[in-house]
Tab-separated table of C-alpha atoms in Angstrom:
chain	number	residue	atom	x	y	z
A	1	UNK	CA	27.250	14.911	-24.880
A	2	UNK	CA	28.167	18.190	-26.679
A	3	UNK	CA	28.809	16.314	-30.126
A	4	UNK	CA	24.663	15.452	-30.053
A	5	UNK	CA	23.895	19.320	-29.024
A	6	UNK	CA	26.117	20.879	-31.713
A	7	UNK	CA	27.374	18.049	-34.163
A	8	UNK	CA	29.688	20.246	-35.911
A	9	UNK	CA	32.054	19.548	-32.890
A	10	UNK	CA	34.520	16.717	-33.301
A	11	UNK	CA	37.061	15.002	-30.973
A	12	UNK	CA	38.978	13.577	-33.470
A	13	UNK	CA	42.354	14.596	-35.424
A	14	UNK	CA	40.758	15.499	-38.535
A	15	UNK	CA	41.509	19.334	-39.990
A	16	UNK	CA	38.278	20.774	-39.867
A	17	UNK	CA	36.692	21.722	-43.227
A	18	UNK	CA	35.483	24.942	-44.170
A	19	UNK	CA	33.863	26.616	-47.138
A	20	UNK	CA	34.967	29.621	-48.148
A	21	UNK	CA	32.060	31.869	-50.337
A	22	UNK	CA	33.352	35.581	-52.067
A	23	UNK	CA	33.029	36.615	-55.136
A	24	UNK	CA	36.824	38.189	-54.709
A	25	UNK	CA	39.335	35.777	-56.477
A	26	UNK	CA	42.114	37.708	-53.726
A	27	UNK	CA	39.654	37.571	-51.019
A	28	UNK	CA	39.400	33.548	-51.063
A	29	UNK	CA	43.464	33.002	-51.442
A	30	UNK	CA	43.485	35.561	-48.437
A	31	UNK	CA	41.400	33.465	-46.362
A	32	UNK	CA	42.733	30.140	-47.631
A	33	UNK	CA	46.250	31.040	-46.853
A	34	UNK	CA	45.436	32.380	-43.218
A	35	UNK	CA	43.017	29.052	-42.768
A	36	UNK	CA	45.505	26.106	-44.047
A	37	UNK	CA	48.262	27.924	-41.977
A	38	UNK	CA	46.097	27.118	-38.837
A	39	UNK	CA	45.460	23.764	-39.919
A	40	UNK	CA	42.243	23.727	-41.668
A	41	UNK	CA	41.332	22.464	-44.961
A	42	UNK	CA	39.797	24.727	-47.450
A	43	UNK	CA	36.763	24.913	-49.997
A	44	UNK	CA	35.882	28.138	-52.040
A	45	UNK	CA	32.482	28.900	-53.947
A	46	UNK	CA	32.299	31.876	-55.917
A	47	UNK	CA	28.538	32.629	-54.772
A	48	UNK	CA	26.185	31.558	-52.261
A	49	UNK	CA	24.314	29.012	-55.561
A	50	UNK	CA	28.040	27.099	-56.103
A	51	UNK	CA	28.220	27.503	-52.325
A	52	UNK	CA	24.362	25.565	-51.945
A	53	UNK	CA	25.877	22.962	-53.957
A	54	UNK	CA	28.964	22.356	-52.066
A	55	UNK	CA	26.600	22.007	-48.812
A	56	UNK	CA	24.615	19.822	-50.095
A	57	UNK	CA	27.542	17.360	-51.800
A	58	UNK	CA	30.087	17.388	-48.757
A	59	UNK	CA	30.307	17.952	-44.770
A	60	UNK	CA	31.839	21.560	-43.363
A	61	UNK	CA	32.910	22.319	-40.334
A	62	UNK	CA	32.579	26.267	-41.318
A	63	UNK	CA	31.635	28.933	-43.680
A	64	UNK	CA	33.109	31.976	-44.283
A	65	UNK	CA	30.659	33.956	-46.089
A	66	UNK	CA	31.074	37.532	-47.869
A	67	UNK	CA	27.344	39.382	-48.242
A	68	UNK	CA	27.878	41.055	-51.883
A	69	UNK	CA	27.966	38.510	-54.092
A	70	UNK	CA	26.333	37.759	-57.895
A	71	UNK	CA	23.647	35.255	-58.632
A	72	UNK	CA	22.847	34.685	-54.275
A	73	UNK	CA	24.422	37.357	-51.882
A	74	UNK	CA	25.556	35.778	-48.609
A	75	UNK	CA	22.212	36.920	-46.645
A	76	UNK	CA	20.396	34.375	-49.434
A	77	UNK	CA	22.695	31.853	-48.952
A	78	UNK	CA	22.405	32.002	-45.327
A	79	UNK	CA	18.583	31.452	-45.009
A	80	UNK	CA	18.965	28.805	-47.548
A	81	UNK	CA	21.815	27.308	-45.129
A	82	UNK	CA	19.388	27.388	-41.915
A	83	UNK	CA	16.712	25.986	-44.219
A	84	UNK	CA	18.464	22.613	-45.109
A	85	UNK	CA	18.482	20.438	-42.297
A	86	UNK	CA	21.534	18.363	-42.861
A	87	UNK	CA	23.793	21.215	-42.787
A	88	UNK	CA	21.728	24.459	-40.572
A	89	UNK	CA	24.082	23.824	-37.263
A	90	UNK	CA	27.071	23.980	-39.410
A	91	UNK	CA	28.602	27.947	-37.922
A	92	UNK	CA	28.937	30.527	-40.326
A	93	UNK	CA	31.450	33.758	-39.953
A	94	UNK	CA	30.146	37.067	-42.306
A	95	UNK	CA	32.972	39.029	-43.893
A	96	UNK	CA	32.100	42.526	-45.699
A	97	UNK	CA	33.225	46.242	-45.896
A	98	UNK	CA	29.871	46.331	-44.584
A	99	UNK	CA	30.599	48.216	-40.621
A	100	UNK	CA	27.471	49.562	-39.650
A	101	UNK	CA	25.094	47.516	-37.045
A	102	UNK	CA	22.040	47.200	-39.332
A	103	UNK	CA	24.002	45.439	-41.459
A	104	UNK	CA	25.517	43.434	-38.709
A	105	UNK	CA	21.652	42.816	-37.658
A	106	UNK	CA	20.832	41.736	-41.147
A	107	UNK	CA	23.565	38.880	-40.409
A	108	UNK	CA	22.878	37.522	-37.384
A	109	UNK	CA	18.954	37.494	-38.233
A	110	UNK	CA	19.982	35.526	-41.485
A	111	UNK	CA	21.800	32.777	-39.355
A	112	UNK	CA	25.390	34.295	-38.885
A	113	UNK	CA	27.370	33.303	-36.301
A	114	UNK	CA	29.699	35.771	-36.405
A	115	UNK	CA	30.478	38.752	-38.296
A	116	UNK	CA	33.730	40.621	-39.359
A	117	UNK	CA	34.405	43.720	-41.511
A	118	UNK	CA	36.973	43.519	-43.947
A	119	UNK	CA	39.762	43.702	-44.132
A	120	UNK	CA	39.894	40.793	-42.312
A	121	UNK	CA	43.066	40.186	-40.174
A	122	UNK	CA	44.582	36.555	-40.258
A	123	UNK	CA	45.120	35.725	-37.057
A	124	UNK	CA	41.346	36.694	-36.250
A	125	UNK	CA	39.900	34.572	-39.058
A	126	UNK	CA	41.725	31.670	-38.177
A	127	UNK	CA	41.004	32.335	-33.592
A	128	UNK	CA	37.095	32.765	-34.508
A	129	UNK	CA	37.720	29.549	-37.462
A	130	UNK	CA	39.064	27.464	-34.175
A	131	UNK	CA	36.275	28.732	-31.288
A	132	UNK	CA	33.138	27.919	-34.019
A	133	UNK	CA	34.566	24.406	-35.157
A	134	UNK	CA	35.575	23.280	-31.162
A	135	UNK	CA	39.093	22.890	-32.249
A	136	UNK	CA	42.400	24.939	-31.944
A	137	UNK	CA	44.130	26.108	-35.204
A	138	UNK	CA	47.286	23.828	-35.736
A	139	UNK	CA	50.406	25.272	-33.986
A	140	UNK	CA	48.850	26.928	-31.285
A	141	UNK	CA	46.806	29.881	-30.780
A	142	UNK	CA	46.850	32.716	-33.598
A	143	UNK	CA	49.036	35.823	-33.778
């Protein structure tokens, strides 16, 4: 059964939740717009320490995590993440102006799933949102 293998898939009708982490006041209303338009419902930390608490209060589906941030920077947040059992399978997208492949590297060897330079484009937050979570954005596939 894949819901034993990776429980952050669901069958059910539920919007899938995800946390949104940057620093950027614009950043999270950017990717909070693009998100509920494809049907998910939406957190936001400003840091990966608010972000830690969130985890370890409520269920998500997803994090969207920027790397530069005050007080924990995404790749901190992201060990911590893998490190707490009830919430390491939950899938985890990178955002930064960060392009080059060590950086990518850094990521993925943190526990990223995925990682996307900024700007990030709607439509591809919300199709890489759906494929992580198991579950099509609302309304059909992206633009």
């Amino acid at each position: 059964m894949p819901e034993a293998l990776f429980p952050f898939l669901r069958r059910d009708e539920a919007p899938r939740k995800v946390l949104v982490v940057d620093d950027g006041t614009l950043v999270r209303l950017y990717y909070r717009k693009a998100l509920e338009a494809a049907g998910f419902a939406v957190e936001e930390a400003i840091n990966g320490i608010e972000a830690m608490e969130k985890i370890l209060s409520d269920r998500f589906d997803l994090v969207v995590v920027d790397i530069n941030m005050p007080k924990m920077d995404g790749l901190a947040f992201l060990r911590a993440l893998r490190a707490e059992p009830a919430a390491a399978a939950v899938p985890a997208i990178v955002t930064s102006t960060e392009a080059a492949e060590h950086d990518r590297s850094a990521a993925r060897a943190a526990g990223a799933n995925y990682y996307l330079t900024k700007p990030v484009p709607e439509g591809s937050l919300a199709l890489h949102a759906a494929i992580l979570t198991g579950a099509p954005p609302a309304g059909g596939a992206p633009a």
